[in-house]
């Protein structure tokens, strides 16, 4: 009896344990039962006040001159050892070698992996996670690093407020193919199903980044997927990179979030999180709207020509004014002789008229100047 009671109790406890799985085991998605609006029920940090992505409102950013250009370390020294790329059911992840890192931050950060977020084509905009002034990109690349000066590895660092540094690169479509992206896209067909893995030839990771690494936004945020730890020092580059429409389409349509043995195939699409409230946070800009704008030689020429035209125009106006004043002085002198004190009011009016209405100079010239007074 006692034994049976204990057994039942144990069974019940087992049952409880199994029905309340650890947060890491919850298979989350972007829409549906464990979609992004439900994440915080299973992953409390997803309901925090410093979440990512955010909409960067440029008029509300603060210029911080101490934000120096970032230095990718070893991004181009990829060596011959292939990279590993895998489909984790949420995105394609490329593991990065630990000699790659980031300089230009308060600590040294070591690269861990990079991955992409995208949409589903069609008429709905979106695919990128961060937006700038409400404008979304078609896709977004994230290069993830951990603070290797303070923490021994990624799993320890990812829960610390100063643990991670992620580069965000907004991707939009253009006419031309971006050859750097083919280093990834060409191998997606080998990892169509979740949990599949492939070795891909090593390539220059810096070729995926924008040319201008000096202009970016910086803010404190989170992982954009569960468990949404608020441990990320974000760098969102101002310059967007371009890929072709065909390249985007490949990214959007080739992968499944379902596993190879799963009878219900689920396309891996719209794997981007909606922007989160900025709350108390400030997004800093490494550049100011005016001074940050480097003028191209064409713009410089335009400014020079503009200034020259302005000077010539000013000279013409000054010459005209001087001539008018001389003429008026002459007129005044004559009228005083003809008509001493009789009508000083009319004289004043006339002067104002001449100054305000330049054409009257020509008209008056045709007639002898004392004519208005001869009537009197
Ligand atoms: C990370 O470092 C911690 C602390 O040294 C250690 O306990 C843990 O096993 C490490 N994790 C991995 C994945 O290496
Ligand atoms: C991020 O948070 C840390 C610690 O609270 C703070 O020192 C730093 O200035 C913050 N950075 C930004 C960009 O807000």
PDB file of N, CA and C and ligand atoms in Angstrom, residues 64 67 107 161-162 218-221 232-234 281-284, ligand 2:
ATOM      1  N   UNK A  64      27.668  60.139 -31.083  1.00  0.00           N
ATOM      2  CA  UNK A  64      28.726  59.872 -30.117  1.00  0.00           C
ATOM      3  C   UNK A  64      30.060  59.791 -30.855  1.00  0.00           C
ATOM      4  N   UNK A  67      32.569  56.764 -30.953  1.00  0.00           N
ATOM      5  CA  UNK A  67      32.314  55.502 -31.669  1.00  0.00           C
ATOM      6  C   UNK A  67      33.181  55.441 -32.933  1.00  0.00           C
ATOM      7  N   UNK A 107      36.145  45.821 -25.337  1.00  0.00           N
ATOM      8  CA  UNK A 107      36.838  44.559 -25.089  1.00  0.00           C
ATOM      9  C   UNK A 107      37.075  43.859 -26.422  1.00  0.00           C
ATOM     10  N   UNK A 161      25.389  40.839 -19.427  1.00  0.00           N
ATOM     11  CA  UNK A 161      24.967  42.068 -20.096  1.00  0.00           C
ATOM     12  C   UNK A 161      26.042  42.609 -21.054  1.00  0.00           C
ATOM     13  N   UNK A 162      27.318  42.279 -20.771  1.00  0.00           N
ATOM     14  CA  UNK A 162      28.379  42.732 -21.673  1.00  0.00           C
ATOM     15  C   UNK A 162      28.995  41.552 -22.414  1.00  0.00           C
ATOM     16  N   UNK A 218      24.618  52.218 -32.553  1.00  0.00           N
ATOM     17  CA  UNK A 218      24.998  51.345 -31.449  1.00  0.00           C
ATOM     18  C   UNK A 218      23.936  51.431 -30.361  1.00  0.00           C
ATOM     19  N   UNK A 219      23.471  50.272 -29.907  1.00  0.00           N
ATOM     20  CA  UNK A 219      22.547  50.286 -28.773  1.00  0.00           C
ATOM     21  C   UNK A 219      22.646  48.956 -28.037  1.00  0.00           C
ATOM     22  N   UNK A 220      22.148  48.927 -26.806  1.00  0.00           N
ATOM     23  CA  UNK A 220      22.128  47.719 -25.989  1.00  0.00           C
ATOM     24  C   UNK A 220      20.823  46.973 -26.228  1.00  0.00           C
ATOM     25  N   UNK A 221      20.940  45.716 -26.631  1.00  0.00           N
ATOM     26  CA  UNK A 221      19.731  44.941 -26.915  1.00  0.00           C
ATOM     27  C   UNK A 221      19.908  43.474 -26.593  1.00  0.00           C
ATOM     28  N   UNK A 232      23.417  41.817 -25.726  1.00  0.00           N
ATOM     29  CA  UNK A 232      24.051  42.171 -27.001  1.00  0.00           C
ATOM     30  C   UNK A 232      24.337  43.665 -27.130  1.00  0.00           C
ATOM     31  N   UNK A 233      25.596  43.967 -27.431  1.00  0.00           N
ATOM     32  CA  UNK A 233      25.991  45.311 -27.832  1.00  0.00           C
ATOM     33  C   UNK A 233      25.833  45.324 -29.359  1.00  0.00           C
ATOM     34  N   UNK A 234      24.774  45.993 -29.805  1.00  0.00           N
ATOM     35  CA  UNK A 234      24.456  45.937 -31.241  1.00  0.00           C
ATOM     36  C   UNK A 234      25.198  46.997 -32.040  1.00  0.00           C
ATOM     37  N   UNK A 281      15.912  53.213 -23.768  1.00  0.00           N
ATOM     38  CA  UNK A 281      17.235  53.149 -24.407  1.00  0.00           C
ATOM     39  C   UNK A 281      17.492  54.289 -25.390  1.00  0.00           C
ATOM     40  N   UNK A 282      18.776  54.569 -25.560  1.00  0.00           N
ATOM     41  CA  UNK A 282      19.198  55.546 -26.567  1.00  0.00           C
ATOM     42  C   UNK A 282      20.016  54.781 -27.602  1.00  0.00           C
ATOM     43  N   UNK A 283      19.728  55.041 -28.871  1.00  0.00           N
ATOM     44  CA  UNK A 283      20.591  54.497 -29.924  1.00  0.00           C
ATOM     45  C   UNK A 283      21.589  55.591 -30.282  1.00  0.00           C
ATOM     46  N   UNK A 284      22.862  55.237 -30.233  1.00  0.00           N
ATOM     47  CA  UNK A 284      23.909  56.218 -30.547  1.00  0.00           C
ATOM     48  C   UNK A 284      24.324  56.063 -32.007  1.00  0.00           C
TER      49      UNK A 284
HETATM   50  C1  LIG B   2      25.014  49.682 -22.498  1.00  0.00           C
HETATM   51  O1  LIG B   2      24.933  49.374 -21.142  1.00  0.00           O
HETATM   52  C2  LIG B   2      26.121  49.611 -20.419  1.00  0.00           C
HETATM   53  C3  LIG B   2      25.919  49.112 -19.007  1.00  0.00           C
HETATM   54  O2  LIG B   2      24.700  49.516 -18.480  1.00  0.00           O
HETATM   55  C4  LIG B   2      26.457  51.078 -20.468  1.00  0.00           C
HETATM   56  O3  LIG B   2      27.655  51.350 -19.787  1.00  0.00           O
HETATM   57  C5  LIG B   2      26.617  51.495 -21.932  1.00  0.00           C
HETATM   58  O4  LIG B   2      26.849  52.870 -22.032  1.00  0.00           O
HETATM   59  C6  LIG B   2      25.376  51.117 -22.711  1.00  0.00           C
HETATM   60  N1  LIG B   2      25.634  51.348 -24.118  1.00  0.00           N
HETATM   61  C7  LIG B   2      24.778  51.963 -24.923  1.00  0.00           C
HETATM   62  C8  LIG B   2      25.174  52.063 -26.336  1.00  0.00           C
HETATM   63  O5  LIG B   2      23.692  52.377 -24.546  1.00  0.00           O
END
